[in-house]
Coordinates of N, CA, C and O in Angstrom, one line a residue:
M1257 N 76.5 112.9 75.0 CA 76.8 114.1 75.7 C 78.3 114.5 75.4 O 79.2 113.7 75.5
G1258 N 78.5 115.7 75.0 CA 79.8 116.2 74.6 C 80.5 116.8 75.8 O 79.8 117.2 76.8
L1259 N 81.7 117.0 75.7 CA 82.5 117.7 76.7 C 82.4 119.2 76.5 O 82.5 119.7 75.4
L1260 N 82.2 119.9 77.5 CA 82.2 121.4 77.5 C 83.6 121.9 77.2 O 84.5 121.5 77.9
R1261 N 83.7 122.8 76.3 CA 85.1 123.3 76.0 C 85.0 124.8 76.2 O 84.2 125.5 75.7
V1262 N 85.9 125.3 77.1 CA 86.0 126.7 77.4 C 87.4 127.1 77.1 O 88.4 126.5 77.5
E1263 N 87.5 128.2 76.4 CA 88.9 128.8 76.1 C 89.2 129.7 77.3 O 88.4 130.6 77.7
S1264 N 90.4 129.5 77.8 CA 90.8 130.4 78.9 C 92.1 131.1 78.5 O 93.0 130.6 77.9
T1265 N 92.0 132.4 78.8 CA 93.2 133.3 78.5 C 94.0 133.6 79.7 O 95.0 134.2 79.7
Q1266 N 93.5 133.0 80.8 CA 94.2 133.3 82.1 C 95.5 132.5 82.2 O 95.5 131.3 81.9
T1267 N 96.6 133.1 82.6 CA 97.8 132.4 82.8 C 98.1 132.3 84.3 O 97.9 133.3 85.0
R1268 N 98.5 131.2 84.8 CA 98.8 131.0 86.2 C 100.3 131.0 86.4 O 101.0 130.6 85.5
P1269 N 100.7 131.5 87.5 CA 102.2 131.4 87.8 C 102.6 129.9 87.9 O 101.8 129.0 88.2
N1270 N 103.8 129.6 87.5 CA 104.3 128.2 87.5 C 104.5 127.8 88.9 O 105.4 128.3 89.6
P1271 N 103.8 126.8 89.4 CA 104.0 126.3 90.8 C 105.3 125.7 91.0 O 105.8 125.7 92.2
I1272 N 106.0 125.3 90.0 CA 107.4 124.7 90.2 C 108.3 125.8 90.7 O 109.2 125.5 91.5
D1273 N 108.1 127.0 90.3 CA 109.0 128.1 90.8 C 108.8 128.3 92.3 O 109.8 128.4 93.1
M1274 N 107.5 128.3 92.8 CA 107.3 128.4 94.2 C 107.8 127.2 95.0 O 108.3 127.3 96.0
L1275 N 107.6 126.0 94.4 CA 108.1 124.8 95.0 C 109.7 124.8 95.2 O 110.2 124.4 96.2
E1276 N 110.3 125.4 94.1 CA 111.8 125.4 94.2 C 112.2 126.3 95.4 O 113.2 126.0 96.1
E1277 N 111.5 127.4 95.6 CA 111.8 128.2 96.8 C 111.6 127.5 98.1 O 112.4 127.6 99.0
L1278 N 110.5 126.7 98.1 CA 110.1 126.0 99.3 C 111.2 124.9 99.7 O 111.6 124.8 100.8
V1279 N 111.6 124.2 98.7 CA 112.6 123.1 99.0 C 114.0 123.7 99.2 O 114.7 123.1 100.0
A1280 N 114.3 124.8 98.7 CA 115.5 125.5 98.9 C 115.6 126.0 100.4 O 116.6 125.8 101.1
V1281 N 114.5 126.5 100.9 CA 114.4 126.9 102.3 C 114.7 125.8 103.2 O 115.3 125.9 104.3
N1282 N 114.1 124.6 102.9 CA 114.3 123.4 103.7 C 115.6 122.7 103.4 O 115.9 121.6 104.0
E1283 N 116.4 123.2 102.5 CA 117.7 122.7 102.2 C 117.7 121.2 101.7 O 118.5 120.4 102.0
W1284 N 116.7 120.9 100.9 CA 116.5 119.6 100.3 C 117.2 119.6 98.9 O 117.2 120.6 98.2
R1285 N 117.9 118.5 98.6 CA 118.5 118.4 97.3 C 117.4 118.4 96.2 O 116.4 117.8 96.3
H1286 N 117.6 119.2 95.2 CA 116.6 119.3 94.1 C 117.3 119.7 92.8 O 118.4 120.2 92.8
E1287 N 116.6 119.3 91.7 CA 117.1 119.6 90.4 C 115.9 119.8 89.5 O 115.0 119.1 89.5
R1288 N 116.0 120.9 88.7 CA 115.0 121.2 87.7 C 115.5 120.7 86.3 O 116.5 121.2 85.9
S1289 N 114.7 119.9 85.7 CA 115.1 119.4 84.4 C 114.5 120.3 83.3 O 114.8 120.1 82.1
G1290 N 113.7 121.2 83.7 CA 113.1 122.2 82.7 C 112.1 123.1 83.5 O 112.1 123.0 84.8
D1291 N 111.4 123.9 82.8 CA 110.5 124.9 83.5 C 109.4 124.2 84.2 O 108.9 124.6 85.2
E1292 N 109.0 123.0 83.7 CA 107.8 122.3 84.2 C 108.1 121.1 85.0 O 107.1 120.4 85.4
E1293 N 109.3 120.8 85.3 CA 109.6 119.6 86.1 C 110.7 119.8 87.1 O 111.6 120.6 86.9
M1294 N 110.6 119.1 88.2 CA 111.6 119.2 89.3 C 111.6 117.9 90.0 O 110.6 117.2 90.3
V1295 N 112.8 117.5 90.5 CA 113.0 116.3 91.3 C 113.6 116.8 92.6 O 114.5 117.6 92.6
V1296 N 113.1 116.2 93.7 CA 113.5 116.6 95.0 C 113.9 115.3 95.8 O 113.1 114.4 95.7
E1297 N 115.0 115.3 96.5 CA 115.4 114.2 97.3 C 115.6 114.7 98.8 O 116.2 115.7 99.0
F1298 N 115.1 113.9 99.7 CA 115.4 114.2 101.1 C 115.3 112.9 101.9 O 114.7 111.9 101.6
R1299 N 115.9 113.0 103.1 CA 116.0 111.9 104.0 C 114.8 112.0 105.0 O 114.7 113.0 105.8
G1300 N 114.0 111.0 105.1 CA 112.9 110.9 106.1 C 113.3 110.1 107.3 O 114.5 109.8 107.4
Q1301 N 112.4 109.8 108.1 CA 112.7 109.0 109.3 C 113.1 107.6 108.9 O 114.0 107.0 109.5
W1302 N 112.5 107.0 107.8 CA 112.7 105.6 107.5 C 113.6 105.4 106.3 O 114.3 104.4 106.2
C1303 N 113.6 106.3 105.3 CA 114.4 106.1 104.1 C 114.6 107.4 103.4 O 114.1 108.5 103.8
E1304 N 115.2 107.3 102.2 CA 115.3 108.4 101.3 C 114.1 108.5 100.5 O 113.6 107.4 100.1
Y1305 N 113.6 109.7 100.2 CA 112.4 109.8 99.3 C 112.8 110.7 98.1 O 113.6 111.6 98.2
R1306 N 112.2 110.3 97.0 CA 112.5 111.0 95.7 C 111.1 111.5 95.3 O 110.2 110.7 95.0
M1307 N 111.0 112.8 95.2 CA 109.7 113.4 94.8 C 109.8 114.0 93.4 O 110.9 114.6 93.1
F1308 N 108.8 113.8 92.6 CA 108.7 114.3 91.2 C 107.6 115.3 91.1 O 106.5 114.9 91.6
F1309 N 107.8 116.4 90.5 CA 106.7 117.4 90.3 C 106.7 117.7 88.8 O 107.8 118.0 88.2
V1310 N 105.5 117.7 88.2 CA 105.3 118.1 86.8 C 104.2 119.1 86.7 O 103.1 118.7 87.2
W1311 N 104.4 120.2 86.1 CA 103.4 121.2 85.9 C 102.9 121.1 84.5 O 103.6 121.2 83.5
Q1312 N 101.6 120.9 84.3 CA 100.9 120.8 83.0 C 100.1 122.1 82.8 O 98.9 122.1 83.3
E1313 N 100.6 123.1 82.2 CA 99.9 124.4 82.1 C 98.6 124.2 81.4 O 97.6 124.8 81.8
D1314 N 98.6 123.5 80.3 CA 97.4 123.3 79.5 C 96.2 122.6 80.3 O 95.1 122.9 80.0
L1315 N 96.6 121.8 81.2 CA 95.5 121.1 82.0 C 95.3 121.9 83.3 O 94.3 121.6 84.0
G1316 N 96.2 122.8 83.7 CA 96.1 123.5 84.9 C 96.3 122.5 86.1 O 95.6 122.6 87.1
A1317 N 97.2 121.6 85.9 CA 97.4 120.5 86.9 C 98.9 120.4 87.3 O 99.8 120.4 86.5
L1318 N 99.1 120.2 88.6 CA 100.4 119.9 89.2 C 100.4 118.4 89.6 O 99.6 118.1 90.5
Y1319 N 101.2 117.6 88.9 CA 101.3 116.2 89.3 C 102.5 116.1 90.2 O 103.5 116.7 90.1
F1320 N 102.3 115.2 91.2 CA 103.3 115.0 92.2 C 103.4 113.5 92.6 O 102.3 112.8 92.7
S1321 N 104.6 113.0 92.7 CA 104.8 111.6 93.2 C 105.9 111.6 94.2 O 106.9 112.4 94.1
C1322 N 105.9 110.7 95.2 CA 106.9 110.5 96.1 C 107.3 109.0 96.2 O 106.5 108.2 96.6
L1323 N 108.5 108.7 95.7 CA 108.9 107.3 95.6 C 109.7 106.9 96.9 O 110.6 107.6 97.3
L1324 N 109.3 105.8 97.5 CA 110.0 105.3 98.6 C 111.2 104.5 98.2 O 111.1 103.8 97.2
D1325 N 112.2 104.6 98.9 CA 113.5 103.9 98.6 C 113.4 102.4 99.1 O 114.0 102.1 100.1
M1326 N 112.7 101.6 98.3 CA 112.7 100.2 98.6 C 112.2 99.5 97.3 O 111.5 100.0 96.5
K1327 N 112.8 98.3 97.1 CA 112.4 97.5 95.9 C 111.5 96.4 96.3 O 111.7 95.8 97.4
I1328 N 110.5 96.1 95.4 CA 109.6 95.0 95.7 C 110.0 93.8 94.9 O 109.9 93.9 93.6
P1329 N 110.5 92.7 95.5 CA 110.8 91.5 94.7 C 109.6 91.0 94.0 O 108.5 91.1 94.5
A1330 N 109.8 90.3 92.9 CA 108.7 89.8 92.1 C 107.8 88.9 92.9 O 106.5 89.0 92.8
G1331 N 108.3 88.0 93.8 CA 107.5 87.1 94.6 C 106.6 87.8 95.6 O 105.7 87.3 96.2
K1332 N 106.9 89.1 95.9 CA 106.2 89.8 97.0 C 105.2 90.8 96.4 O 104.5 91.5 97.1
R1333 N 105.0 90.9 95.1 CA 104.1 91.8 94.5 C 102.7 91.5 94.8 O 101.9 92.5 95.1
P1334 N 102.2 90.3 94.8 CA 100.8 90.1 95.2 C 100.4 90.6 96.6 O 99.4 91.3 96.8
P1335 N 101.2 90.2 97.7 CA 100.9 90.8 99.0 C 101.0 92.3 99.1 O 100.2 93.0 99.8
V1336 N 102.0 92.9 98.3 CA 102.1 94.3 98.3 C 100.9 95.0 97.7 O 100.4 96.0 98.1
A1337 N 100.4 94.4 96.6 CA 99.2 94.9 95.9 C 98.0 94.9 96.9 O 97.2 95.9 96.9
E1338 N 97.9 93.8 97.7 CA 96.8 93.8 98.7 C 97.0 94.8 99.7 O 96.1 95.5 100.1
L1339 N 98.3 95.0 100.2 CA 98.6 96.1 101.1 C 98.3 97.5 100.6 O 97.7 98.3 101.3
L1340 N 98.6 97.7 99.3 CA 98.3 99.0 98.7 C 96.8 99.3 98.7 O 96.4 100.4 99.0
S1341 N 96.0 98.3 98.5 CA 94.6 98.5 98.5 C 94.1 98.8 99.9 O 93.3 99.7 100.1
M1342 N 94.6 98.2 100.9 CA 94.2 98.5 102.3 C 94.7 99.9 102.7 O 93.9 100.6 103.4
I1343 N 95.9 100.3 102.3 CA 96.4 101.6 102.6 C 95.5 102.7 101.9 O 95.1 103.6 102.6
N1344 N 95.2 102.5 100.7 CA 94.4 103.5 99.9 C 93.0 103.7 100.5 O 92.5 104.8 100.4
E1345 N 92.5 102.7 101.1 CA 91.2 102.8 101.8 C 91.2 103.8 102.9 O 90.2 104.4 103.3
R1346 N 92.4 104.0 103.5 CA 92.6 104.9 104.6 C 92.9 106.3 104.3 O 93.0 107.2 105.2
L1347 N 93.2 106.6 103.0 CA 93.7 107.9 102.6 C 92.5 108.9 102.2 O 91.6 108.4 101.5
W1348 N 92.7 110.1 102.5 CA 91.7 111.1 102.1 C 92.2 111.8 100.8 O 91.5 112.2 99.9
L1349 N 93.5 112.0 100.7 CA 94.1 112.6 99.5 C 95.2 111.7 98.9 O 96.0 111.1 99.7
G1350 N 95.3 111.7 97.6 CA 96.3 110.9 97.0 C 96.1 109.5 97.1 O 95.1 109.0 97.6
H1351 N 97.1 108.7 96.6 CA 97.0 107.3 96.7 C 98.4 106.7 96.6 O 99.3 107.3 96.0
F1352 N 98.6 105.5 97.0 CA 99.8 104.7 96.8 C 99.6 103.8 95.6 O 98.6 103.3 95.3
D1353 N 100.7 103.6 94.9 CA 100.8 102.9 93.7 C 102.1 102.1 93.7 O 103.0 102.5 94.4
L1354 N 102.3 101.2 92.7 CA 103.5 100.6 92.5 C 104.2 101.1 91.3 O 103.6 101.0 90.2
C1355 N 105.3 101.7 91.4 CA 106.0 102.3 90.2 C 106.6 101.1 89.5 O 107.6 100.4 90.0
T1356 N 106.1 100.8 88.3 CA 106.6 99.6 87.6 C 108.0 99.7 87.1 O 108.7 98.7 87.0
E1357 N 108.5 100.9 86.8 CA 109.8 101.1 86.4 C 110.8 100.9 87.5 O 111.9 100.2 87.3
E1358 N 110.6 101.3 88.7 CA 111.5 101.2 89.8 C 111.1 100.0 90.7 O 111.9 99.6 91.6
M1359 N 109.9 99.4 90.5 CA 109.4 98.4 91.4 C 109.5 98.8 92.8 O 110.0 98.1 93.7
A1360 N 109.0 100.0 93.1 CA 108.9 100.6 94.4 C 107.6 101.2 94.7 O 107.0 101.7 93.7
P1361 N 107.1 101.3 95.9 CA 105.9 102.0 96.2 C 106.1 103.5 96.1 O 107.2 104.0 96.3
M1362 N 105.0 104.2 95.7 CA 105.1 105.6 95.6 C 103.7 106.2 95.9 O 102.7 105.6 95.7
Y1363 N 103.8 107.4 96.5 CA 102.5 108.1 96.8 C 102.3 109.1 95.6 O 103.3 109.7 95.2
R1364 N 101.1 109.2 95.1 CA 100.8 110.1 94.0 C 99.6 111.0 94.3 O 98.7 110.6 95.0
H1365 N 99.6 112.2 93.7 CA 98.5 113.1 93.8 C 98.6 114.1 92.7 O 99.7 114.5 92.4
T1366 N 97.5 114.6 92.3 CA 97.5 115.7 91.3 C 96.6 116.8 91.8 O 95.5 116.5 92.3
V1367 N 97.1 118.0 91.8 CA 96.3 119.2 92.2 C 95.8 119.9 91.0 O 96.6 120.3 90.1
L1368 N 94.5 120.1 90.9 CA 93.9 120.8 89.7 C 93.8 122.2 90.1 O 93.2 122.6 91.1
L1369 N 94.2 123.1 89.2 CA 94.2 124.5 89.5 C 93.4 125.3 88.5 O 93.4 126.6 88.5
R1370 N 92.7 124.6 87.6 CA 91.9 125.3 86.6 C 90.9 126.2 87.3 O 90.2 125.8 88.2
G1371 N 90.7 127.4 86.8 CA 89.7 128.3 87.4 C 90.2 129.1 88.6 O 89.5 129.8 89.2
T1372 N 91.5 128.9 88.9 CA 92.1 129.6 90.1 C 93.2 130.5 89.5 O 93.6 130.4 88.4
S1373 N 93.6 131.4 90.4 CA 94.7 132.3 90.0 C 96.0 131.7 90.2 O 97.1 132.3 89.9
G1374 N 96.0 130.5 90.8 CA 97.3 129.7 91.0 C 97.3 129.1 92.4 O 96.4 129.3 93.2
I1375 N 98.3 128.4 92.6 CA 98.5 127.7 93.9 C 99.2 128.7 94.9 O 99.9 129.6 94.5
V1376 N 98.9 128.5 96.2 CA 99.5 129.3 97.2 C 100.5 128.5 98.0 O 100.4 127.2 98.0
A1377 N 101.4 129.1 98.7 CA 102.5 128.4 99.4 C 101.9 127.4 100.4 O 102.4 126.3 100.6
E1378 N 100.8 127.8 101.1 CA 100.2 126.9 102.1 C 99.7 125.6 101.4 O 99.8 124.5 102.0
Q1379 N 99.2 125.6 100.2 CA 98.7 124.4 99.5 C 99.9 123.5 99.2 O 99.8 122.3 99.3
L1380 N 101.0 124.1 98.8 CA 102.2 123.3 98.5 C 102.8 122.7 99.8 O 103.2 121.5 99.8
E1381 N 102.7 123.5 100.9 CA 103.2 122.9 102.2 C 102.3 121.8 102.6 O 102.8 120.7 103.1
D1382 N 101.0 121.9 102.4 CA 100.0 120.8 102.8 C 100.3 119.6 101.9 O 100.2 118.5 102.4
L1383 N 100.5 119.8 100.6 CA 100.8 118.7 99.7 C 102.0 117.9 100.2 O 102.0 116.7 100.3
L1384 N 103.1 118.6 100.5 CA 104.3 118.0 101.0 C 104.2 117.3 102.3 O 104.6 116.2 102.5
E1385 N 103.5 118.0 103.2 CA 103.3 117.5 104.6 C 102.5 116.2 104.6 O 102.7 115.2 105.2
T1386 N 101.4 116.3 103.7 CA 100.5 115.1 103.6 C 101.3 113.9 103.0 O 101.2 112.8 103.6
A1387 N 102.0 114.1 101.9 CA 102.7 113.0 101.3 C 103.8 112.4 102.2 O 103.8 111.2 102.4
I1388 N 104.5 113.3 102.8 CA 105.6 112.8 103.7 C 105.0 112.1 104.9 O 105.5 111.0 105.3
G1389 N 104.0 112.6 105.4 CA 103.3 112.0 106.6 C 102.8 110.6 106.2 O 102.9 109.7 107.0
E1390 N 102.1 110.5 105.1 CA 101.6 109.2 104.7 C 102.7 108.2 104.4 O 102.6 107.0 104.7
C1391 N 103.7 108.7 103.7 CA 104.9 107.8 103.4 C 105.5 107.3 104.7 O 105.8 106.1 104.8
E1392 N 105.7 108.2 105.7 CA 106.3 107.8 106.9 C 105.4 106.9 107.7 O 105.8 105.9 108.4
R1393 N 104.1 107.1 107.7 CA 103.1 106.3 108.4 C 103.0 104.9 107.9 O 102.9 104.0 108.7
F1394 N 103.1 104.7 106.6 CA 102.9 103.4 106.0 C 104.2 102.7 105.6 O 104.1 101.5 105.3
Y1395 N 105.3 103.3 105.7 CA 106.6 102.6 105.4 C 106.7 101.3 106.2 O 107.1 100.3 105.7
P1396 N 106.5 101.4 107.5 CA 106.6 100.1 108.3 C 105.7 99.0 107.8 O 106.1 97.8 107.8
A1397 N 104.5 99.3 107.3 CA 103.7 98.2 106.8 C 104.3 97.6 105.6 O 104.2 96.3 105.4
F1398 N 104.9 98.4 104.7 CA 105.6 97.8 103.6 C 106.8 96.9 104.1 O 107.0 95.8 103.6
Q1399 N 107.5 97.4 105.0 CA 108.7 96.6 105.6 C 108.2 95.3 106.2 O 108.8 94.2 106.0
F1400 N 107.1 95.4 107.0 CA 106.6 94.2 107.7 C 106.1 93.1 106.6 O 106.3 91.9 106.8
T1401 N 105.5 93.6 105.5 CA 105.1 92.7 104.5 C 106.3 92.1 103.7 O 106.3 90.9 103.4
L1402 N 107.2 93.0 103.4 CA 108.4 92.5 102.5 C 109.3 91.7 103.3 O 109.8 90.6 102.8
W1403 N 109.7 92.1 104.5 CA 110.9 91.5 105.2 C 110.5 90.9 106.5 O 111.3 90.1 107.1
G1404 N 109.3 91.2 107.0 CA 108.9 90.7 108.4 C 108.1 89.5 108.3 O 107.7 89.0 109.4
G1405 N 107.8 89.0 107.1 CA 107.0 87.8 107.0 C 105.5 87.9 107.4 O 104.8 86.9 107.7
K1406 N 105.0 89.2 107.5 CA 103.6 89.4 107.9 C 102.7 89.4 106.7 O 103.1 89.9 105.6
K1407 N 101.5 89.0 106.9 CA 100.5 89.1 105.8 C 100.1 90.6 105.8 O 100.2 91.3 106.8
P1408 N 99.5 91.1 104.7 CA 99.2 92.5 104.6 C 98.3 93.0 105.8 O 98.6 94.1 106.3
Q1409 N 97.3 92.3 106.2 CA 96.4 92.7 107.3 C 97.2 92.8 108.6 O 97.1 93.8 109.4
E1410 N 98.1 91.8 108.9 CA 98.9 91.9 110.1 C 99.9 93.1 110.0 O 100.2 93.8 111.0
A1411 N 100.4 93.3 108.8 CA 101.4 94.4 108.6 C 100.7 95.8 108.9 O 101.3 96.6 109.6
M1412 N 99.5 95.9 108.4 CA 98.7 97.1 108.7 C 98.5 97.3 110.2 O 98.6 98.4 110.7
E1413 N 98.0 96.3 110.8 CA 97.7 96.4 112.3 C 99.0 96.7 113.0 O 99.0 97.6 113.9
A1414 N 100.1 96.1 112.7 CA 101.4 96.4 113.4 C 101.8 97.9 113.1 O 102.3 98.6 114.0
A1415 N 101.7 98.3 111.9 CA 102.1 99.7 111.5 C 101.2 100.7 112.1 O 101.7 101.8 112.4
M1416 N 99.9 100.4 112.3 CA 99.0 101.4 112.9 C 98.9 101.4 114.4 O 98.2 102.2 115.0
L1417 N 99.7 100.5 115.0 CA 99.7 100.5 116.5 C 100.2 101.8 117.0 O 101.3 102.3 116.7
E1418 N 99.4 102.5 117.8 CA 99.8 103.8 118.4 C 100.5 103.5 119.7 O 100.0 102.8 120.5
T1419 N 101.7 104.2 119.8 CA 102.4 104.1 121.1 C 102.0 105.2 122.0 O 101.6 106.3 121.5
V1420 N 102.0 105.0 123.3 CA 101.6 106.0 124.3 C 102.8 106.3 125.2 O 103.5 105.3 125.6
G1421 N 103.1 107.5 125.4 CA 104.2 107.9 126.3 C 105.5 107.9 125.6 O 105.6 107.8 124.4
E1422 N 106.5 108.1 126.4 CA 107.9 108.1 125.8 C 108.8 107.0 126.5 O 108.5 106.7 127.7
A1423 N 109.7 106.5 125.8 CA 110.6 105.6 126.4 C 111.8 106.2 127.1 O 112.2 107.3 126.8

């Protein structure tokens, strides 16, 4: 079975341009290293996050990753790998991975835009809100596993504990 090949003459607006406007409105630090790439840094509830965006026009794909500001020591990689698997089972969009270059957890997702006229602001907002929300939600599980002495299952249970009311 061969792959279907379709020639497309449709050009989409560069989503990095729209992203740049969105992060500027939020006053997040950002830098464009070219037309197709941008790095964004901002302070979340738990740590600094570094987001990478890459637009691949030929694929019609926007790649996104959000790196958590924590290092995984060599001896903790097996339990973190187990934790990553448990976390990914709970996600609807994207996934967590271990960035081997930084030895840090990161959230990743790719948005395919082939066959569309381009991405809209609401999709970018959803992408950012989902990624930030998942990073904030699971950051404590990483901390419990790395520094709290908890096994991955215990770390997940502790991180997922819902609090009721206000202190």
